[in-house]
Short mmCIF file of C-alpha atoms in Angstrom, two decimals:
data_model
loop_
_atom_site.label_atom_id
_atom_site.label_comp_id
_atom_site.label_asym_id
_atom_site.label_seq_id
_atom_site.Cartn_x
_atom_site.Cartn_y
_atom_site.Cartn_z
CA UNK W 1 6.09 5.68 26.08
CA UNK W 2 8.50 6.20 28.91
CA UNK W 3 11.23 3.31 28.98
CA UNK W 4 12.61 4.49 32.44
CA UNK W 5 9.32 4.55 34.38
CA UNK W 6 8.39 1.68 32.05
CA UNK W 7 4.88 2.92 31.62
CA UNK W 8 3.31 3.79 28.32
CA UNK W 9 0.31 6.79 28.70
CA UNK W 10 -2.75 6.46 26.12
CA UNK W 11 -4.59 9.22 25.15
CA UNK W 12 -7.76 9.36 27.63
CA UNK W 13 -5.22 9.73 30.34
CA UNK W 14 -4.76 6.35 31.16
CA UNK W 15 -0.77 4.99 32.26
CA UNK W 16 -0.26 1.38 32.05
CA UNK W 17 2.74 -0.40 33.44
CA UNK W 18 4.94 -2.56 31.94
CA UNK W 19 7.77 -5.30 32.46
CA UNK W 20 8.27 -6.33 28.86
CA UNK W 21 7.13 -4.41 25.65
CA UNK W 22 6.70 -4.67 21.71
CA UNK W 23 6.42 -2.13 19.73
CA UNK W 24 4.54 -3.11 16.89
CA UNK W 25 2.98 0.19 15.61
CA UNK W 26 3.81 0.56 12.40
CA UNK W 27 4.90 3.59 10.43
CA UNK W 28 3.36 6.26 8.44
CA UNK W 29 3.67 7.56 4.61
CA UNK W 30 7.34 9.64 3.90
CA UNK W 31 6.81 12.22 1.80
CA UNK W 32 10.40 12.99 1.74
CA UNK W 33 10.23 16.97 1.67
CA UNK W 34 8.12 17.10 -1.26
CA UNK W 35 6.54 20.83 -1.56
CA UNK W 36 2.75 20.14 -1.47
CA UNK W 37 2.84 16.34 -1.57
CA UNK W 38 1.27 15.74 1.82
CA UNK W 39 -0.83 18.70 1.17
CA UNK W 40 -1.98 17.87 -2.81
CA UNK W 41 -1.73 13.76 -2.70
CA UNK W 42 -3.49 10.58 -1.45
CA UNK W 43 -1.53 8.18 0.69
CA UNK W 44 -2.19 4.39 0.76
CA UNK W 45 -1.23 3.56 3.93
CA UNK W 46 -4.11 2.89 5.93
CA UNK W 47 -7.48 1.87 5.44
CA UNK W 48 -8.94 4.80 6.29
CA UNK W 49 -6.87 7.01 3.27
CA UNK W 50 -7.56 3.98 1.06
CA UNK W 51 -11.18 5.01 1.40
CA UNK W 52 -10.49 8.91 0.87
CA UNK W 53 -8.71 8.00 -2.28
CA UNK W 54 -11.48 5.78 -3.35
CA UNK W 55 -14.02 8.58 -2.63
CA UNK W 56 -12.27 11.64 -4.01
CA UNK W 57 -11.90 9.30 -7.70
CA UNK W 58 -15.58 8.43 -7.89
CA UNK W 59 -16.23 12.06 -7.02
CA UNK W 60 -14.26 13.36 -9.67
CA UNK W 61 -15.39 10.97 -12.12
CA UNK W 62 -18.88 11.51 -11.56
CA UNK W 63 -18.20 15.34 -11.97
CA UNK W 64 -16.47 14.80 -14.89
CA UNK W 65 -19.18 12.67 -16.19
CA UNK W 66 -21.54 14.98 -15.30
CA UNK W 67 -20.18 18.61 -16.29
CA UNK W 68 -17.48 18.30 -18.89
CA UNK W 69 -17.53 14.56 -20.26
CA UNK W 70 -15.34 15.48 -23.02
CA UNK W 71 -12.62 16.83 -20.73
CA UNK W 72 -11.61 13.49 -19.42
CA UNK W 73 -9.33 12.77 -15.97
CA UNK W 74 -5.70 12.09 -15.17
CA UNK W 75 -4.00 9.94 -12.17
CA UNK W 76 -0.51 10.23 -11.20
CA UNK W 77 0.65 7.43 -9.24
CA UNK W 78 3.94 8.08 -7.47
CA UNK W 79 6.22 5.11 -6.71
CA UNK W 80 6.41 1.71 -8.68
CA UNK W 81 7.04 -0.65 -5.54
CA UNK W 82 3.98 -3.24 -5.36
CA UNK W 83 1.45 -0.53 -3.99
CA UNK W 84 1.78 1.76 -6.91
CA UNK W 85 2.02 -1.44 -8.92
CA UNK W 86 -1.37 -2.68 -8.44
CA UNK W 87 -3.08 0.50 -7.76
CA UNK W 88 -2.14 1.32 -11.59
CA UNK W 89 -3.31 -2.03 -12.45
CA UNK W 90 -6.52 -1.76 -10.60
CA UNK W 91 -6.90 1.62 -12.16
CA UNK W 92 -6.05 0.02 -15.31
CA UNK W 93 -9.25 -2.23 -15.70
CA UNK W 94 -11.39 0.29 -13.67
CA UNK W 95 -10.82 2.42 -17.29
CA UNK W 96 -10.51 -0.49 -19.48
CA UNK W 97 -13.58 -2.47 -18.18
CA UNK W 98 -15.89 -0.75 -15.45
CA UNK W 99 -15.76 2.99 -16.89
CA UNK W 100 -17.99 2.49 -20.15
CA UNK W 101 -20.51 1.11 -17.97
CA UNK W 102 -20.40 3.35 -14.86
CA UNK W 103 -19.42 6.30 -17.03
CA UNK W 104 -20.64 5.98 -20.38
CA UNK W 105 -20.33 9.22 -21.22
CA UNK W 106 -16.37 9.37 -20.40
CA UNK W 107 -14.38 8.12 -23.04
CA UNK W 108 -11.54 5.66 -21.73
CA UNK W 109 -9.19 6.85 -24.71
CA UNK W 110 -9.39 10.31 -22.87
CA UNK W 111 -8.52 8.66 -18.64
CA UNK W 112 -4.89 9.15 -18.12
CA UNK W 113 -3.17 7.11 -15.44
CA UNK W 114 0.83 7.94 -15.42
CA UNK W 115 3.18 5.62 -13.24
CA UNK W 116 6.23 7.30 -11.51
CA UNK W 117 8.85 5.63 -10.30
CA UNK W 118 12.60 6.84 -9.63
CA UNK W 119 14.17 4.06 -10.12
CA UNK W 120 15.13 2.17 -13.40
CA UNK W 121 12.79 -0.63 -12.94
CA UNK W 122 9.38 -1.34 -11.28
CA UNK W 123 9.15 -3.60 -8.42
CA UNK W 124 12.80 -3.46 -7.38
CA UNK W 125 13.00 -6.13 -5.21
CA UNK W 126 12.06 -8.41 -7.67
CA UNK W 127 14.03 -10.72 -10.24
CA UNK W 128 14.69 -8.47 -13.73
CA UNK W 129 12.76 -10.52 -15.96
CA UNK W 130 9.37 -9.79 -13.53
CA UNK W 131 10.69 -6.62 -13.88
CA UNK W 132 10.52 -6.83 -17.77
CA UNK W 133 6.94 -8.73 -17.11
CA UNK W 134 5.46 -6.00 -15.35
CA UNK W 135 6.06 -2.88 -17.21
CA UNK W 136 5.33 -4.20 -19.97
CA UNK W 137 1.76 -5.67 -18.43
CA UNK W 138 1.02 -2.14 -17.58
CA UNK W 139 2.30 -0.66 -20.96
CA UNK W 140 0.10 -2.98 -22.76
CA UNK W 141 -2.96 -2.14 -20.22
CA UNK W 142 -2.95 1.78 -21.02
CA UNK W 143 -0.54 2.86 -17.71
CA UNK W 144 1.77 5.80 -19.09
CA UNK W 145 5.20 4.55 -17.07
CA UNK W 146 8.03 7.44 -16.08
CA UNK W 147 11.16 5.58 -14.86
CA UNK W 148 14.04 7.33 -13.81
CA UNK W 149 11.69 10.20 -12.86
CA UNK W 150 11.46 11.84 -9.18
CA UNK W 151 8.63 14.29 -8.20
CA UNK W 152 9.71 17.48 -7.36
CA UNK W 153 6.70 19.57 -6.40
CA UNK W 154 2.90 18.33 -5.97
CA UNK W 155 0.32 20.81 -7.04
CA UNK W 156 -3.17 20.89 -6.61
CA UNK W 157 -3.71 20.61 -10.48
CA UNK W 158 -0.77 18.01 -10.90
CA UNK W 159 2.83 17.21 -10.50
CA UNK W 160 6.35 18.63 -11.53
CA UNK W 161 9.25 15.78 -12.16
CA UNK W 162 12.99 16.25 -12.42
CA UNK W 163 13.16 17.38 -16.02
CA UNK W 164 10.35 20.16 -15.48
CA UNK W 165 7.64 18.89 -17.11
CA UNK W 166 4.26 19.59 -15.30
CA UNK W 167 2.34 16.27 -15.57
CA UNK W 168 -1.72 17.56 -15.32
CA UNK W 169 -3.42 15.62 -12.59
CA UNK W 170 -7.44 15.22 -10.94
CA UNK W 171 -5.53 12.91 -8.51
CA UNK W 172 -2.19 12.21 -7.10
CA UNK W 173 -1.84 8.99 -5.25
CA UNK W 174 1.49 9.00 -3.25
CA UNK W 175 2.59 5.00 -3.07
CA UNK W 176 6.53 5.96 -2.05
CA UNK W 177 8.14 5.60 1.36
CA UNK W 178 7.71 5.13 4.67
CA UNK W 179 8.66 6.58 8.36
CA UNK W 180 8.15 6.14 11.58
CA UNK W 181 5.16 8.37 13.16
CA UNK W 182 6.44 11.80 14.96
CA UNK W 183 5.27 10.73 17.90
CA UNK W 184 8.13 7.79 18.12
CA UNK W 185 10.78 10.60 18.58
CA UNK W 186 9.63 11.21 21.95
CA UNK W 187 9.60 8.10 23.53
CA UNK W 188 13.60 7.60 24.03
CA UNK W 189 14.66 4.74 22.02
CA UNK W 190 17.39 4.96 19.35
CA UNK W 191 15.91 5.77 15.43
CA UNK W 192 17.90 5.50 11.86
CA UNK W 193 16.78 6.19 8.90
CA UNK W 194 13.26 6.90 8.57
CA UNK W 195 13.05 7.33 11.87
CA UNK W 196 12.34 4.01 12.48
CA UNK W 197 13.53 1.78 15.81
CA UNK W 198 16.99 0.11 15.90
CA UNK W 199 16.94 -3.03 17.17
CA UNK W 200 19.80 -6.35 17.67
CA UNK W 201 19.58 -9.53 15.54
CA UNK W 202 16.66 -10.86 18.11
CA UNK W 203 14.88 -8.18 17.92
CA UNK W 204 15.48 -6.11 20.74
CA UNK W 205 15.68 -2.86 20.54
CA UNK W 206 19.31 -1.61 20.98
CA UNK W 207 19.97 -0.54 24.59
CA UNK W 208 16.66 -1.75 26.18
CA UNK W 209 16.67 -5.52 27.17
CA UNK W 210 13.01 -5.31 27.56
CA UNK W 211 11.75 -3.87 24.74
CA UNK W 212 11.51 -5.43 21.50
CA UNK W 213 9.97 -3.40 18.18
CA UNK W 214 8.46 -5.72 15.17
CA UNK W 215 7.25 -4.76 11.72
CA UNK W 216 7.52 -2.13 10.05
CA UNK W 217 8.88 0.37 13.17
CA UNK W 218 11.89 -2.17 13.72
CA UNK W 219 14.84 -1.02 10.98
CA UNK W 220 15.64 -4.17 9.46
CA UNK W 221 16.82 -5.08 6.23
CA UNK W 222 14.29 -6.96 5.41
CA UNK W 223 11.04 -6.03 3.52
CA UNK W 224 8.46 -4.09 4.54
CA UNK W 225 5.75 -6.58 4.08
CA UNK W 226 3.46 -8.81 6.24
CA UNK W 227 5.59 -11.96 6.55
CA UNK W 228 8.30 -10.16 8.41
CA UNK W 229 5.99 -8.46 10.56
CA UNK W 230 4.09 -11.24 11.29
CA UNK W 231 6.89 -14.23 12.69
CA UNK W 232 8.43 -11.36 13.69
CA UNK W 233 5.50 -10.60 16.20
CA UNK W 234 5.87 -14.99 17.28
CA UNK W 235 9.53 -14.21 17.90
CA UNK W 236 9.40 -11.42 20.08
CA UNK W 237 7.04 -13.17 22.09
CA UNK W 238 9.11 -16.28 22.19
CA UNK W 239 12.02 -13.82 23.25
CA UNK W 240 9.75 -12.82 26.43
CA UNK W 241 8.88 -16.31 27.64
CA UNK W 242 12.63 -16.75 27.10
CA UNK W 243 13.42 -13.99 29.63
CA UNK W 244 10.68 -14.50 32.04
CA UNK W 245 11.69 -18.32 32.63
CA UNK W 246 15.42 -17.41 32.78
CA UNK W 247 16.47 -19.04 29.27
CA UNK W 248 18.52 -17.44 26.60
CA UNK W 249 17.26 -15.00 23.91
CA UNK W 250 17.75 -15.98 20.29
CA UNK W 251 18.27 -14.19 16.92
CA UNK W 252 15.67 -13.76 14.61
CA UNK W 253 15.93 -16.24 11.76
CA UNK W 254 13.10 -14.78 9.09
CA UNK W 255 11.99 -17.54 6.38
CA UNK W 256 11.12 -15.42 3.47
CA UNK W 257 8.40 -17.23 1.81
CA UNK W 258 9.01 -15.35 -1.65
CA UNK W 259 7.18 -11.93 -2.80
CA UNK W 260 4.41 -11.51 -4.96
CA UNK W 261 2.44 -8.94 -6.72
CA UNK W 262 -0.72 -8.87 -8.85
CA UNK W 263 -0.89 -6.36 -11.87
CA UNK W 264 -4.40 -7.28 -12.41
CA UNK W 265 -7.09 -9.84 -13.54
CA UNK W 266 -5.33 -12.88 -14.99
CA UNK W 267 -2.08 -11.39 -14.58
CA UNK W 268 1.00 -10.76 -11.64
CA UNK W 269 4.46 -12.07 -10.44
CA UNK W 270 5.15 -14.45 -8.09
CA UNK W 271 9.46 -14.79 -6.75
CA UNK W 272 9.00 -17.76 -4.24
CA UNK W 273 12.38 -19.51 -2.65
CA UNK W 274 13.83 -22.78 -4.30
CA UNK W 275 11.31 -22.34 -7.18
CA UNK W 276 12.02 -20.45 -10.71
CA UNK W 277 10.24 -16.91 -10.84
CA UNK W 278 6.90 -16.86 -12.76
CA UNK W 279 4.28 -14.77 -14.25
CA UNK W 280 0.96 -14.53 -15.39
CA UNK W 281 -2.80 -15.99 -14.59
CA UNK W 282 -0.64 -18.87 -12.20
CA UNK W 283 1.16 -15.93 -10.37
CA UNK W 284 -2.32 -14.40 -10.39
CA UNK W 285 -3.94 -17.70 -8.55
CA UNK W 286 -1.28 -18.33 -6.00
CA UNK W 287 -1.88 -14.81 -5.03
CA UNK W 288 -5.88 -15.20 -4.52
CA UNK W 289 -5.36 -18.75 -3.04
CA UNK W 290 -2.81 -17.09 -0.08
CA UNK W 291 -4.82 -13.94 0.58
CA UNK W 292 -7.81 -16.45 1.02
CA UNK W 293 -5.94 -18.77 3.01
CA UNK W 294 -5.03 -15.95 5.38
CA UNK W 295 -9.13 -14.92 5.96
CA UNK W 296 -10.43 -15.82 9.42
CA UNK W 297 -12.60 -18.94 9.83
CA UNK W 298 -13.68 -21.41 6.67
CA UNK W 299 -16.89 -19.35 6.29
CA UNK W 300 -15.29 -16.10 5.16
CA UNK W 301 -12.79 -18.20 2.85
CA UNK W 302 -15.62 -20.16 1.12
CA UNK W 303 -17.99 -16.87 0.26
CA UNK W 304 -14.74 -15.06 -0.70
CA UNK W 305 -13.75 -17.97 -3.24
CA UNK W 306 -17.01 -18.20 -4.24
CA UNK W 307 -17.35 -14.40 -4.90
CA UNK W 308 -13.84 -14.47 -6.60
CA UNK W 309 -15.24 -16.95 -8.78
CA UNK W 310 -18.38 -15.43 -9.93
CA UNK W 311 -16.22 -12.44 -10.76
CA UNK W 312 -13.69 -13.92 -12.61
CA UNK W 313 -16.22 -15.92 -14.88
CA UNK W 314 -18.36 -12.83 -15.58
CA UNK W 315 -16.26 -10.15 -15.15
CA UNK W 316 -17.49 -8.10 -18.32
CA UNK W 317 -21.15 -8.16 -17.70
CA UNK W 318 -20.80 -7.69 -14.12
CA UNK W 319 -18.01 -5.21 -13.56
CA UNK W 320 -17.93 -3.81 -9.79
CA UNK W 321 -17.29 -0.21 -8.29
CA UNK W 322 -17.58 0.46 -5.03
CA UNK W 323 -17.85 4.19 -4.28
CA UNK W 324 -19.35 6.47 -0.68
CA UNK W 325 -20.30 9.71 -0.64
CA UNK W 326 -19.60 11.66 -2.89
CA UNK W 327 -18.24 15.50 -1.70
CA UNK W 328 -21.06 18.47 -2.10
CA UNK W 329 -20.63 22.04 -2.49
CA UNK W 330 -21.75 23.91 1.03
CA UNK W 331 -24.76 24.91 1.41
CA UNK W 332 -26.16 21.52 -0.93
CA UNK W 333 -27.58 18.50 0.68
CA UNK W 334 -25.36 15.82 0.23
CA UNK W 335 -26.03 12.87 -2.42
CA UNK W 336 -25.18 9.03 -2.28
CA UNK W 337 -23.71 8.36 -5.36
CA UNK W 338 -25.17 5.63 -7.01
CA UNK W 339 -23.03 2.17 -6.48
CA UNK W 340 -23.15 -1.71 -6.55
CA UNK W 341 -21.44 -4.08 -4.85
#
């Protein structure tokens, strides 16, 4: 991006003009210095290391499985915000319900999942007594929880936390921080912490009157989550139809619509404005019932429900994994690991 030319280049070579701008790119995982995190660790960030995550644990498992069943793994999830939240949950009943009939030769007793978090609490932004819900959720579901602990170096074999201890790892999933891409240093517009955009109260970032940066990229107090991003987005462009026709710009007035998090089947936190925190199967169900909501077109939302609901009423007889290809030795053709869905 070049804000005095007011062109932005892509990368086949292409320049495209512009009179007004957003910025809506996103940011990428903070690793925060960490020796060997981004080197040793699994980010959650985008779809596409979702799916390198999901691969790599199948692939160890079935190795496991295959060559030392007695041996057993060990996750180390790093950060208790909502992502390392339900990843440990999700982890949680993969163990607790899936493994004995993917991997019946693994013994759950002997899968280790360990919960980092530096903080005091999990889910900070939260009210305490979620707080209290959720650890205890995840205590009671098998998840090992280190509060108060920072990582301090990220092996291939594991991690090392504050006190010293080495915490023996098959996979480290990194679910703490975020930062604005490299490539946002270069464009010219002015970055605090995190590297991410500073903007005004309307969204505009500071010193450009026609450029505005939304989501995640814009530094904001508030929370790094959809529903900012997304009015956010419907403001900016009400800001440029403002300018165009000549009217004034206003500030961005966000309507926080509450946070929630799901800890697993039956079971997560819902803090939603005028109404008194709550936890449980009903947090659980107003989660489902918005991320279904959200699908595109009545179609998708029907066969999801419907899917959902299968799930939920059979969920032991018909557990789920979802696994790709599973990494070969060179020189051996690869294999499909075997998988429903």
């Amino acid at each position: 991006v070049d804000p005095k030319a007011q062109t932005v280049g892509l990368e086949n070579g292409e320049t495209l003009r512009y009179d007004y701008l957003i910025l809506a790119t996103g940011v990428t995982t903070n690793y925060f210095g960490v020796p060997g995190a981004a080197e040793h660790s699994f980010a959650l960030y985008t779809r596409a290391e979702a799916l390198a995550m999901r691969d790599r644990l199948f692939a160890r498992l079935e190795e496991v499985a295959t060559n030392r069943p007695a041996a057993g793994i060990s996750v180390v999830i790093v950060g208790g915000g909502p992502t390392g939240v339900e990843m440990a949950g999700s982890l949680s009943e993969l163990r607790n319900v899936a493994q004995s009939v993917f991997y019946p030769e693994l013994d759950p007793d002997r899968t280790r999942i360990v919960l980092v978090e530096m903080a005091e609490h999990l889910l900070t932004p939260f009210i305490p007594r979620l707080r209290k819900y959720t650890a205890r959720t995840l205590a009671k579901r098998g998840v090992e929880l280190r509060l108060s602990t920072t990582v301090k170096e990220v092996r291939g074999d594991g991690v090392i936390v504050n006190d010293g201890e080495f915490i023996l790892a098959d996979l480290v999933i990194w679910a703490s921080g975020i930062k604005a891409a490299d490539v946002v240093s270069g464009w010219g517009f002015p970055q605090g912490k995190g590297g991410r955009i500073e903007v005004d109260d309307g969204l505009c970032v500071k010193g450009f009157d026609n450029v505005f940066a939304v989501g995640d990229i814009a530094l904001t107090p508030l929370p790094q989550v959809a529903q900012p991003a997304l009015q956010g987005g419907k403001h900016a462009g009400r800001q440029i139809a403002a300018l165009v026709s000549g009217e004034p710009t206003k500030p961005f007035n966000y309507w926080d619509k509450g946070i929630l998090a799901v800890i697993g089947r039956s079971s997560g936190v819902a803090q939603i404005k005028h109404v008194p925190g709550f936890a449980g199967l009903p947090a659980w169900l107003v989660w489902i019932f918005i991320h279904i909501v959200y699908l595109l077109d009545n179609r998708n939302r029907f066969s999801t429900l419907v899917n959902l609901s299968v799930r939920y009423i059979f969920w032991r007889r018909h557990p789920v994994a979802i696994v790709g290809e599973v990494p070969t030795p060179a020189g051996q053709a690869p294999t499909q690991s075997t998988s429903t869905s």
